[in-house]
Coordinates of N, CA, C and O in Angstrom, one line a residue:
X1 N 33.6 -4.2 -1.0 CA 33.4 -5.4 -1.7 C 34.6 -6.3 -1.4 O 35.7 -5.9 -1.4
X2 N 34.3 -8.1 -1.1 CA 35.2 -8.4 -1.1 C 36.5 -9.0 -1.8 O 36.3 -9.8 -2.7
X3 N 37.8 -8.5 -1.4 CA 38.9 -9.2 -2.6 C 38.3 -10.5 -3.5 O 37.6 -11.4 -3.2
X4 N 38.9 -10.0 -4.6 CA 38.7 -10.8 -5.8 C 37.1 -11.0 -6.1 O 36.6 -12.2 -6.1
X5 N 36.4 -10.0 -6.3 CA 35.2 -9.6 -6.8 C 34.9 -8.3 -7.2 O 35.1 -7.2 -6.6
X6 N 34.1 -8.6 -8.8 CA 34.5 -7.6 -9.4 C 32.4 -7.2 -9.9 O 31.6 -8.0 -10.4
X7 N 32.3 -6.1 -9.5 CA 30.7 -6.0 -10.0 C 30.3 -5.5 -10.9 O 30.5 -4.3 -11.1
X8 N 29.4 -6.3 -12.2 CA 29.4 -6.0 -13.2 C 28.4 -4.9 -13.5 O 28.5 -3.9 -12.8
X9 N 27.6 -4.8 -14.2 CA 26.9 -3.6 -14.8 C 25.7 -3.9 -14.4 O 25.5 -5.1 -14.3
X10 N 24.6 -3.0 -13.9 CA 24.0 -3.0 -13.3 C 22.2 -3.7 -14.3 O 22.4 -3.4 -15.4
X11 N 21.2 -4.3 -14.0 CA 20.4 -4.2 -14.8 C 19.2 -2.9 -14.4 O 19.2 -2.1 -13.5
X12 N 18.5 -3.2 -15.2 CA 17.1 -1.7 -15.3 C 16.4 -2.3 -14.5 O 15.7 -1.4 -13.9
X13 N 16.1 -3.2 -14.1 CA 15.7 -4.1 -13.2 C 15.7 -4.1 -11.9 O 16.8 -4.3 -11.3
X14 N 14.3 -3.7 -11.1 CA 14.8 -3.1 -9.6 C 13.8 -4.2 -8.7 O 12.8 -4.7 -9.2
X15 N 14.2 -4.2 -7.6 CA 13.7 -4.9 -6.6 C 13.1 -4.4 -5.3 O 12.7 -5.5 -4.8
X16 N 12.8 -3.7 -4.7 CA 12.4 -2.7 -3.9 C 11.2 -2.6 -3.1 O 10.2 -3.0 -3.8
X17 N 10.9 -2.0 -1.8 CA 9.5 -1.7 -1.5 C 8.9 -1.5 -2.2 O 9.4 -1.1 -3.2
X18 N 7.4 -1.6 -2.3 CA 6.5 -1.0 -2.8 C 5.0 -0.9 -2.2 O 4.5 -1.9 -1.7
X19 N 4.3 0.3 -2.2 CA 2.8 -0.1 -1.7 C 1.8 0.0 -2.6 O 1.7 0.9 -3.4
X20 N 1.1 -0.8 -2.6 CA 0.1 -1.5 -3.6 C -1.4 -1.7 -2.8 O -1.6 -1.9 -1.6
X21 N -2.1 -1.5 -3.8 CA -3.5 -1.9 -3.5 C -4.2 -2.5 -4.8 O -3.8 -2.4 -5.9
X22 N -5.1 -2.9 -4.4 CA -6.4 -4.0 -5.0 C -6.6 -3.0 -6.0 O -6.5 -1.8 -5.7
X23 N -6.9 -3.6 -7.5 CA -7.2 -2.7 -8.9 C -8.9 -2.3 -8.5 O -9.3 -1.4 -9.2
X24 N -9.6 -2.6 -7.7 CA -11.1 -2.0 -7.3 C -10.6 -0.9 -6.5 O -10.9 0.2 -6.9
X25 N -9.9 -1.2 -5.2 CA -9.6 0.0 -4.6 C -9.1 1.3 -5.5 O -9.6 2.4 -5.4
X26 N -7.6 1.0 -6.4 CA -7.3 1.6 -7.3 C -8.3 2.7 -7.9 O -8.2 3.9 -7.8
X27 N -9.4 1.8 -8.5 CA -10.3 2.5 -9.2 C -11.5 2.8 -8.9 O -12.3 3.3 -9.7
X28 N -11.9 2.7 -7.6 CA -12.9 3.1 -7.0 C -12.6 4.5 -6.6 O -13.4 5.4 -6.5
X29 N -11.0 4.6 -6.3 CA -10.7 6.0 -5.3 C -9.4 6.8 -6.3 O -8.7 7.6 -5.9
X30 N -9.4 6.4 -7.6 CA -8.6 7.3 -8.1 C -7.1 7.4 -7.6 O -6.5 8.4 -7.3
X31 N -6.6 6.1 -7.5 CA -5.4 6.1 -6.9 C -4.3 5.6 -7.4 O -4.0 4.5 -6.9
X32 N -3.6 6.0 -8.2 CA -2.6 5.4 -8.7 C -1.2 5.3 -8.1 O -0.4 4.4 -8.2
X33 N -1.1 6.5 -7.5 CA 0.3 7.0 -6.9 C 0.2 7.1 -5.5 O -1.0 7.2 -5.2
X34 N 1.0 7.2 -4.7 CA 1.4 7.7 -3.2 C 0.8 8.9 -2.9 O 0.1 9.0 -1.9
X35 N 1.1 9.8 -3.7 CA 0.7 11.2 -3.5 C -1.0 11.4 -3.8 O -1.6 12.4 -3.6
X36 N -1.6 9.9 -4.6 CA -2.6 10.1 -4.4 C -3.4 9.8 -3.1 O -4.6 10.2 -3.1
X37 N -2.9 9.3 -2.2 CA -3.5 8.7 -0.7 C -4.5 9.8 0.0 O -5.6 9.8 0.4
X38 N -3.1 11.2 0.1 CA -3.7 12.2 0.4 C -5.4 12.1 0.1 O -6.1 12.2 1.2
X39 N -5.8 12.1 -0.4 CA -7.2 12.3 -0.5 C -8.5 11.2 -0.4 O -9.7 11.1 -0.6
X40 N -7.4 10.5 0.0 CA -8.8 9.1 0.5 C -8.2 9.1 2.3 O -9.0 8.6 3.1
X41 N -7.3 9.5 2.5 CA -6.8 9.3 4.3 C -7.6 10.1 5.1 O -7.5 9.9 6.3
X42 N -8.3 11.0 4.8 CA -9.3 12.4 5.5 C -10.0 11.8 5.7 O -10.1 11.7 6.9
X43 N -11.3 10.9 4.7 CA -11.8 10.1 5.0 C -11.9 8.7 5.3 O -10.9 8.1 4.8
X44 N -12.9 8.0 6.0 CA -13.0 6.6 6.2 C -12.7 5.7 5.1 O -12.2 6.2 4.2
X45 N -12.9 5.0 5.2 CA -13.0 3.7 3.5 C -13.5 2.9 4.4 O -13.0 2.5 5.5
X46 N -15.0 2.8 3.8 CA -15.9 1.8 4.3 C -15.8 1.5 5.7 O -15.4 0.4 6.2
X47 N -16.4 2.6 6.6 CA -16.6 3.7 7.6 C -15.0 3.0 8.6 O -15.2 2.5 9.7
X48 N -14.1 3.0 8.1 CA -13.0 3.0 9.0 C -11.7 3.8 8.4 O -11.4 4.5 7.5
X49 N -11.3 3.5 9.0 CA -9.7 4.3 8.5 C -8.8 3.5 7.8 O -8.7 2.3 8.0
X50 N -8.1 4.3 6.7 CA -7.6 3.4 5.6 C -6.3 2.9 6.8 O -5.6 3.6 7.5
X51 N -6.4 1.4 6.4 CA -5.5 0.7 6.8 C -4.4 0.0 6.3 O -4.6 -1.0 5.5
X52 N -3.1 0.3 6.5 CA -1.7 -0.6 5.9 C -1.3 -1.9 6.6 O -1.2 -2.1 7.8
X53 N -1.2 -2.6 6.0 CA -0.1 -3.9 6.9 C 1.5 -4.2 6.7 O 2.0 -4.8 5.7
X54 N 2.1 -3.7 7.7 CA 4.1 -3.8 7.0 C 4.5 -4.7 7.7 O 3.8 -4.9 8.7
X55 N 5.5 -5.3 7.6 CA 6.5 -5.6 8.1 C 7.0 -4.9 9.7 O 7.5 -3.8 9.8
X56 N 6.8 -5.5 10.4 CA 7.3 -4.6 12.5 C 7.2 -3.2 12.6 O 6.7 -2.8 13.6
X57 N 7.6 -2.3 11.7 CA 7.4 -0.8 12.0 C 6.4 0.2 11.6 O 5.5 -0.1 10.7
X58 N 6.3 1.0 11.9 CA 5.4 1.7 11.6 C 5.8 2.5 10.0 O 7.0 2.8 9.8
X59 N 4.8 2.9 8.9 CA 4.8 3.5 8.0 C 5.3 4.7 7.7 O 4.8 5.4 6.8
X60 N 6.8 5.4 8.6 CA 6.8 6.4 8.6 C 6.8 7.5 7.4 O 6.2 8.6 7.4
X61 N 7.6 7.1 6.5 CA 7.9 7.9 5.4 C 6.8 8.3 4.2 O 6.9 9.1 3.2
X62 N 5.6 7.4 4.8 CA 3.9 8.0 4.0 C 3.8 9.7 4.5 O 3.6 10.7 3.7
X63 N 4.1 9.7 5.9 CA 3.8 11.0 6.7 C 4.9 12.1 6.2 O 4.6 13.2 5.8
X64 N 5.7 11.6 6.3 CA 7.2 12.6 5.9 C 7.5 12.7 4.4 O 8.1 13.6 3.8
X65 N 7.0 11.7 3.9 CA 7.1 12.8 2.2 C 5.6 13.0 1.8 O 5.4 14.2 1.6
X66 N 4.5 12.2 1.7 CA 3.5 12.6 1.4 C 2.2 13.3 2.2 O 1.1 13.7 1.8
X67 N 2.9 13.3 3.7 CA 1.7 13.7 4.8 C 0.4 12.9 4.7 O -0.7 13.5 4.6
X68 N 0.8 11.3 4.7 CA -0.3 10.5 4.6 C 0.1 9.9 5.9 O 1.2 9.5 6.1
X69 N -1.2 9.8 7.1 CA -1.0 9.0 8.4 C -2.5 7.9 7.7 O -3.5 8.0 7.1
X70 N -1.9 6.9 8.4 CA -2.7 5.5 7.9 C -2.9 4.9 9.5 O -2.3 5.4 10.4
X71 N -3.7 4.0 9.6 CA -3.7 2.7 10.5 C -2.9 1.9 10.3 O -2.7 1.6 9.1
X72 N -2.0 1.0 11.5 CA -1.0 0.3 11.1 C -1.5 -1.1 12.0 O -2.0 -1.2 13.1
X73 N -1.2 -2.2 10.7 CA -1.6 -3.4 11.6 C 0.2 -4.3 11.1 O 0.5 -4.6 10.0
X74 N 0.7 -4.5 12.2 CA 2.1 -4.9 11.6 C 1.6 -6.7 11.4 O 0.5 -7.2 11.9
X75 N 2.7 -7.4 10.6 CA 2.5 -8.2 9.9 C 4.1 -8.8 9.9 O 5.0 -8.0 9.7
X76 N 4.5 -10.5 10.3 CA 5.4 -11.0 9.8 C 5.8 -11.4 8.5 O 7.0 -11.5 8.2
X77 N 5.0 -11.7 7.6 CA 5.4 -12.5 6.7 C 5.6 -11.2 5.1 O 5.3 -11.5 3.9
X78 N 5.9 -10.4 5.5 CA 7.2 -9.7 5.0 C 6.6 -9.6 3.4 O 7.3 -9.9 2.4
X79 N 4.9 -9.1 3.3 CA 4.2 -9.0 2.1 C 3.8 -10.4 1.3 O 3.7 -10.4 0.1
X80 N 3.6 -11.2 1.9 CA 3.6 -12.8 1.6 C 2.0 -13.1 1.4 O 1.1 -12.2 1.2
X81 N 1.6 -14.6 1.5 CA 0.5 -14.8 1.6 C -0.7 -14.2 2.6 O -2.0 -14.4 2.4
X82 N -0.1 -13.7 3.7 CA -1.3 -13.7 4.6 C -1.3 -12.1 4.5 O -2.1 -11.5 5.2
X83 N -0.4 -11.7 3.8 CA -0.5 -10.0 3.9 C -1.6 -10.0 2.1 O -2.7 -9.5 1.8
X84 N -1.1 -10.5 1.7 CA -2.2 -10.4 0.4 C -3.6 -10.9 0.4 O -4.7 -10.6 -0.2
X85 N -3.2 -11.9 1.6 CA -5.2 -12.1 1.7 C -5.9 -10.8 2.3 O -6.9 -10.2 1.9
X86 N -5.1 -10.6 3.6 CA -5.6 -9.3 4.3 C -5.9 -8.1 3.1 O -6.7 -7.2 3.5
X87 N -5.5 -7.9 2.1 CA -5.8 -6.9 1.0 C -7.1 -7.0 0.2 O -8.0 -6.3 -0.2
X88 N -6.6 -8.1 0.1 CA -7.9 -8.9 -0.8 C -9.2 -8.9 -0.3 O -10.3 -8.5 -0.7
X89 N -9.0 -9.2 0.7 CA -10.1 -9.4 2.0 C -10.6 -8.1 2.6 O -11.3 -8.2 3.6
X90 N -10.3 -7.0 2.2 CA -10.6 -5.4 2.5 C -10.2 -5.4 4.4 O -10.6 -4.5 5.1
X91 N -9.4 -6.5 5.0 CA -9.0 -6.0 5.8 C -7.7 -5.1 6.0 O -7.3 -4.7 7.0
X92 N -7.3 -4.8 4.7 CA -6.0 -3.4 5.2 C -6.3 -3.0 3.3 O -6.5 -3.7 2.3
X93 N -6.2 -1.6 3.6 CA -6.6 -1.3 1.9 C -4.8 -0.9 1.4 O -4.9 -0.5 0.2
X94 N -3.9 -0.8 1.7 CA -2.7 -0.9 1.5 C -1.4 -1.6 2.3 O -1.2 -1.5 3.5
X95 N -0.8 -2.3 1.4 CA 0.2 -3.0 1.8 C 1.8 -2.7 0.8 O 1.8 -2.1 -0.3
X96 N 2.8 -3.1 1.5 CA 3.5 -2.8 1.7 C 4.6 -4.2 1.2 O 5.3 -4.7 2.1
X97 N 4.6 -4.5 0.4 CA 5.6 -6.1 -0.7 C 6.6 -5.0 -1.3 O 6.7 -3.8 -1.3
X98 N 7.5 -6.4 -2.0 CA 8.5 -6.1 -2.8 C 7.8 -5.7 -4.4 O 6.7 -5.8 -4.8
X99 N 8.6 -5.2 -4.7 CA 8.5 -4.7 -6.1 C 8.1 -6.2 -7.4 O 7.1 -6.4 -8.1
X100 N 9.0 -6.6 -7.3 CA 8.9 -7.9 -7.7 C 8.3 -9.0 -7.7 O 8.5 -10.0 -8.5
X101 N 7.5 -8.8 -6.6 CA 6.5 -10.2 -6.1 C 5.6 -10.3 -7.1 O 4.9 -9.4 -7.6
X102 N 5.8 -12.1 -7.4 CA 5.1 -12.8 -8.5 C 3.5 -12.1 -7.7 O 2.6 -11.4 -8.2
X103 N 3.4 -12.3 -6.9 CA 2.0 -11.9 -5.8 C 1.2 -10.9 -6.9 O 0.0 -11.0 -7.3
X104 N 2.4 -9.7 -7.5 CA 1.5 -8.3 -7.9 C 0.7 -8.8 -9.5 O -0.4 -8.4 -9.9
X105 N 1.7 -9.8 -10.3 CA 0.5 -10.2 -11.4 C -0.6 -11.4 -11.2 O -1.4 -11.8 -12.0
X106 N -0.3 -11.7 -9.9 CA -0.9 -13.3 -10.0 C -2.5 -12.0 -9.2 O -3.7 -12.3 -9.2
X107 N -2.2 -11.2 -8.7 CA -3.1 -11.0 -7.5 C -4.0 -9.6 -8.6 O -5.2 -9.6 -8.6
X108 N -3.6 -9.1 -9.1 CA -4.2 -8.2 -10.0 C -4.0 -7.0 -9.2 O -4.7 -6.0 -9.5
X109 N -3.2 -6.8 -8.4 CA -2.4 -5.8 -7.5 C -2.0 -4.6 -8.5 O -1.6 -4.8 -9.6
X110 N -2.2 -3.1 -7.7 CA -1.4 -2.5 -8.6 C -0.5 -1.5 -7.3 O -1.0 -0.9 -6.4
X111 N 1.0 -1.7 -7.8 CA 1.5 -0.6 -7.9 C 1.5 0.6 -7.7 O 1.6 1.3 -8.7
X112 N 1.4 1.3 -6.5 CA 1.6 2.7 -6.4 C 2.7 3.4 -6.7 O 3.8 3.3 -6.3
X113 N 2.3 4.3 -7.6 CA 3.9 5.3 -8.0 C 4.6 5.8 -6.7 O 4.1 6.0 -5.6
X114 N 5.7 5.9 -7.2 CA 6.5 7.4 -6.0 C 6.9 8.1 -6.4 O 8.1 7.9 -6.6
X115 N 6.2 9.3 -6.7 CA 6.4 10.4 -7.9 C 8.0 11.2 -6.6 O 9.0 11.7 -7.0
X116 N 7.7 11.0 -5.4 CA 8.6 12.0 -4.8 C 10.0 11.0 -4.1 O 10.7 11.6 -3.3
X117 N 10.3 9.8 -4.5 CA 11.1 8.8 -4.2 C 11.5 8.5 -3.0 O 12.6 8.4 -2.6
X118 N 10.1 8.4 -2.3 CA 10.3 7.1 -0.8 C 10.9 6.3 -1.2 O 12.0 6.8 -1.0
X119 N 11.0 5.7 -1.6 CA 12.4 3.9 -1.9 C 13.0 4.3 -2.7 O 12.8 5.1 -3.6
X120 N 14.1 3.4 -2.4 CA 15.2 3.9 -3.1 C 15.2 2.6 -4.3 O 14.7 1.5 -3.9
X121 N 15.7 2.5 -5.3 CA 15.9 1.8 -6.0 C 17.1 0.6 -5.7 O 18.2 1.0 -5.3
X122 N 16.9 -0.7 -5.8 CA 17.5 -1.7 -5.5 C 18.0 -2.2 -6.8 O 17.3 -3.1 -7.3
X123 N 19.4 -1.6 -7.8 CA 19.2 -2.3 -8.8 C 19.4 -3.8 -8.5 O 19.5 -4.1 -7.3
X124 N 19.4 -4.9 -9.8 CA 20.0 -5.6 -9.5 C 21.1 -5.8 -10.6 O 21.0 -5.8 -11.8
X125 N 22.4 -6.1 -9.6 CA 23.5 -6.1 -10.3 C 24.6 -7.7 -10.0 O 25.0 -7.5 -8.9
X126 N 24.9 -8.5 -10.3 CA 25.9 -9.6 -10.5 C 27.7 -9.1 -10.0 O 28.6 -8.3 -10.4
X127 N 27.7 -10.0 -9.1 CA 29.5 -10.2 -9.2 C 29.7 -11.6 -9.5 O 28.9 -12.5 -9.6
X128 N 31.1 -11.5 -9.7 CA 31.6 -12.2 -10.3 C 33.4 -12.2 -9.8 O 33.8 -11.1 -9.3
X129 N 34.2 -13.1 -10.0 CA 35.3 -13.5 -10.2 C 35.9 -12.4 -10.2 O 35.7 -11.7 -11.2
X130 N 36.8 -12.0 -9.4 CA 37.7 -10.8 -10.3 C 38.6 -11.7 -11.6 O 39.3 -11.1 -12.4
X131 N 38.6 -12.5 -11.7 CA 39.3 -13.6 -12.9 C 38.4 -14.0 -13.9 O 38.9 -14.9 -14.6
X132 N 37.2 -13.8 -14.3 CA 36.2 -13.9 -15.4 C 36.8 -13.6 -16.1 O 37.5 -12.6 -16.1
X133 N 36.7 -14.5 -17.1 CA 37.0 -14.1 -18.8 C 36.1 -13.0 -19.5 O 35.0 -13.2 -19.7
X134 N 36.7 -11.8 -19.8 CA 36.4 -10.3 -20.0 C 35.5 -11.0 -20.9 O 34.3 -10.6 -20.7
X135 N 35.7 -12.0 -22.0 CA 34.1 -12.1 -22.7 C 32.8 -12.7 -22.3 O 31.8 -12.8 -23.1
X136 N 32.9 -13.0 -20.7 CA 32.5 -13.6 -20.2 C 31.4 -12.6 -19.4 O 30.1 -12.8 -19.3
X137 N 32.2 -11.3 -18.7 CA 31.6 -10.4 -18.7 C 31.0 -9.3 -19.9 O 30.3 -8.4 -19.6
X138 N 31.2 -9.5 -20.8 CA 30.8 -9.0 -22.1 C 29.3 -9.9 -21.8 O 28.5 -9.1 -21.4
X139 N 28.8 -11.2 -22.0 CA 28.1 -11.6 -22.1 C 26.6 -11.4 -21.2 O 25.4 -11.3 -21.4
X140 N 27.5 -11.5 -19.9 CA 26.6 -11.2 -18.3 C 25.8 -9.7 -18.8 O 24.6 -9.5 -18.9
X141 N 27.1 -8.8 -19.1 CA 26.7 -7.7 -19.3 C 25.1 -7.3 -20.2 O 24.0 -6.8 -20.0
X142 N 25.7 -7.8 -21.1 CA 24.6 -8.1 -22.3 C 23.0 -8.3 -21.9 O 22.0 -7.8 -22.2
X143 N 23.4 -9.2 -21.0 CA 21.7 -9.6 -20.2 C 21.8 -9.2 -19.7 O 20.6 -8.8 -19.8
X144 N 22.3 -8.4 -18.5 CA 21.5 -7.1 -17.7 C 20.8 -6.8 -18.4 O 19.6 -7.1 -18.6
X145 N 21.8 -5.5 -19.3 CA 20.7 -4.9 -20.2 C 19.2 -4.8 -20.5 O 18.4 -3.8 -20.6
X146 N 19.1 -6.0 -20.6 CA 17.5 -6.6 -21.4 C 16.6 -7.0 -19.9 O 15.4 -7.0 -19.9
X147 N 17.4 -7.3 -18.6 CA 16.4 -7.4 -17.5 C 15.8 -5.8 -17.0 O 16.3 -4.7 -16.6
X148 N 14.5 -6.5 -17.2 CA 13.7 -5.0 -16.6 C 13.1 -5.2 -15.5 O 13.3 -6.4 -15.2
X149 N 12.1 -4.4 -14.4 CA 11.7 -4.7 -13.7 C 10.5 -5.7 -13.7 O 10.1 -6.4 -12.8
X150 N 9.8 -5.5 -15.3 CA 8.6 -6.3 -15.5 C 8.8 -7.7 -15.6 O 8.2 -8.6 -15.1
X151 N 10.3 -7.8 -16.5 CA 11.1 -9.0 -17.0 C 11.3 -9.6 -15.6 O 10.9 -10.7 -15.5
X152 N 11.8 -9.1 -14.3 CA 11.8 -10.1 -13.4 C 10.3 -9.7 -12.4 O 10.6 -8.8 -11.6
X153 N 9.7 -9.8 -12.4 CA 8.4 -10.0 -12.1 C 7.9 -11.6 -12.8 O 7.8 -12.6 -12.2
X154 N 7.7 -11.5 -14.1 CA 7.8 -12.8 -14.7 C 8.5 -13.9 -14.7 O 8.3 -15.0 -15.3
X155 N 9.3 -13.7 -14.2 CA 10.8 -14.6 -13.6 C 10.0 -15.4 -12.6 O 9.5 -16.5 -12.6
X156 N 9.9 -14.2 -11.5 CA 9.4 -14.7 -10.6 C 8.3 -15.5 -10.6 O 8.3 -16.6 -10.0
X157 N 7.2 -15.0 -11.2 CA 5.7 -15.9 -11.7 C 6.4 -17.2 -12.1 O 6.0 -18.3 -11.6
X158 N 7.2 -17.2 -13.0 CA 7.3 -18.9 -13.7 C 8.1 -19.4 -12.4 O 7.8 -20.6 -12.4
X159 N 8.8 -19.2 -11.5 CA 9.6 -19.8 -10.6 C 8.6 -20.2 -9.3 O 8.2 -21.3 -9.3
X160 N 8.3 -19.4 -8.5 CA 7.2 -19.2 -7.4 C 5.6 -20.0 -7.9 O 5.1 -21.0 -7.5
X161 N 5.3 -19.4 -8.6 CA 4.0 -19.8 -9.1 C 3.9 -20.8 -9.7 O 3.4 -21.7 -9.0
X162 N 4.2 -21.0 -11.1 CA 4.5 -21.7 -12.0 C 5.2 -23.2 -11.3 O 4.8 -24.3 -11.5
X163 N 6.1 -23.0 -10.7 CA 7.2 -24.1 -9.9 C 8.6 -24.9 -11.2 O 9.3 -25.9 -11.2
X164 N 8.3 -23.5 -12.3 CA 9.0 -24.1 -13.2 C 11.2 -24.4 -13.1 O 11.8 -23.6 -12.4
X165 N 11.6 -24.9 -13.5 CA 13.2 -25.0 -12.9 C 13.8 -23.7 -13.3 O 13.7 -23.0 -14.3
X166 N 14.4 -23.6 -12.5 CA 15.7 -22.1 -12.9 C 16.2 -22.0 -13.8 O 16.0 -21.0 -14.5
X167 N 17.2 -23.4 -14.2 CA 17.8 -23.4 -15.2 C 16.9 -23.4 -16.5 O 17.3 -22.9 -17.6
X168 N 15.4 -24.2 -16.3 CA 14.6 -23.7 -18.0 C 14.4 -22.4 -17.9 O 15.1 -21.9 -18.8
X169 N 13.8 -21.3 -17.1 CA 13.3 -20.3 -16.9 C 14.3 -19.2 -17.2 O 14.1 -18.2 -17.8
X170 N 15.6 -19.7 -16.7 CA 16.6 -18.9 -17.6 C 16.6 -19.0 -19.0 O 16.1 -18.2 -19.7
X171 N 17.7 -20.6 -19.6 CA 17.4 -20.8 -21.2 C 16.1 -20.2 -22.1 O 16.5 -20.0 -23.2
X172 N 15.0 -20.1 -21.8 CA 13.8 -19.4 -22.0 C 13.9 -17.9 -22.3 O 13.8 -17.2 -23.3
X173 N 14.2 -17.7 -21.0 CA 14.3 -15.8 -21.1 C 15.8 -15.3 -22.0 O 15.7 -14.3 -22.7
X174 N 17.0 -16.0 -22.0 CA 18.4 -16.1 -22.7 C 17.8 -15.9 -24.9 O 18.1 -15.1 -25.8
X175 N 17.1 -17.1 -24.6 CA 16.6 -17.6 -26.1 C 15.4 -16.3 -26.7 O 15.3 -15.8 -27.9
X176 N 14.4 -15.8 -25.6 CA 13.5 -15.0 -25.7 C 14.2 -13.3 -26.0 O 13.7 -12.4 -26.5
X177 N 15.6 -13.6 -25.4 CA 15.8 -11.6 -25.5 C 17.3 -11.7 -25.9 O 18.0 -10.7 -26.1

């Protein structure tokens, strides 16, 4: 870390890969988790092979903790708009976004567990000054705390989506928790 920075406490609040599919897909195939894949990857899905779209590389760690091999159609825009239409659009039945993208409430996306911890957790955590007024850090601290991963998910939605200011979207969530 660099001199004269000091990192404060971390929040519950994580940022991270994640692979997600359509709440139909979800519930047509009994899939909530990663380790559920296994049993829809043997077969086709709507006579083809279940297909992912990532970011430049290939999917390896589906194969190496869950022994799930997929189709890979690589993708720039790094789980963005053109990777969620492709989902939507039953052209790839899993993708591969951040944890946090306004995308997963606006889109009715769900979340795949990782019961065996493919990704690692990204807390998010604040520096600051190594010269902050200790009550200053008392305060920061404080709101970690209360940020969760859901809590910034909705951050996101009012910022991205919404187009609302930072500074309201903060006072908001400050006054709210």
């Amino acid at each position: 870390m660099p001199e004269g920075l000091q990192l404060l406490d971390q929040a519950e609040a994580t940022d991270q890969d994640s692979y997600v599919v359509t709440r139909a897909f979800s519930e047509e195939n009994g899939i909530t988790s990663l380790a559920d894949l296994a049993g829809v990857c043997g077969q086709t899905y709507r006579r083809r092979q279940l297909r992912i779209r990532k970011p430049a590389e290939r999917p390896k760690g589906l194969k190496k903790f869950y022994d799930v091999e997929v189709g890979f159609t690589p993708i720039q825009d790094k789980g963005g708009p053109l990777t969620i239409k492709a989902l939507k659009d039953g052209e790839i039945q899993l993708a591969d976004i951040f944890s946090a993208s306004p995308a997963i409430k606006r889109n009715d996306i769900v979340v795949l567990g990782d019961p065996k911890g493919m990704f690692l957790s990204s807390h998010v955590a604040p520096l600051a000054s190594a010269i902050l007024d200790p009550a200053a850090v008392k305060v920061i601290n404080a709101v970690q705390s209360k940020l969760t991963a859901a809590s910034l998910v909705a951050l996101n939605v009012k910022s991205f989506q919404d187009q609302q200011p930072v500074a309201t979207i903060a006072a908001n969530w400050i006054k709210n928790n």
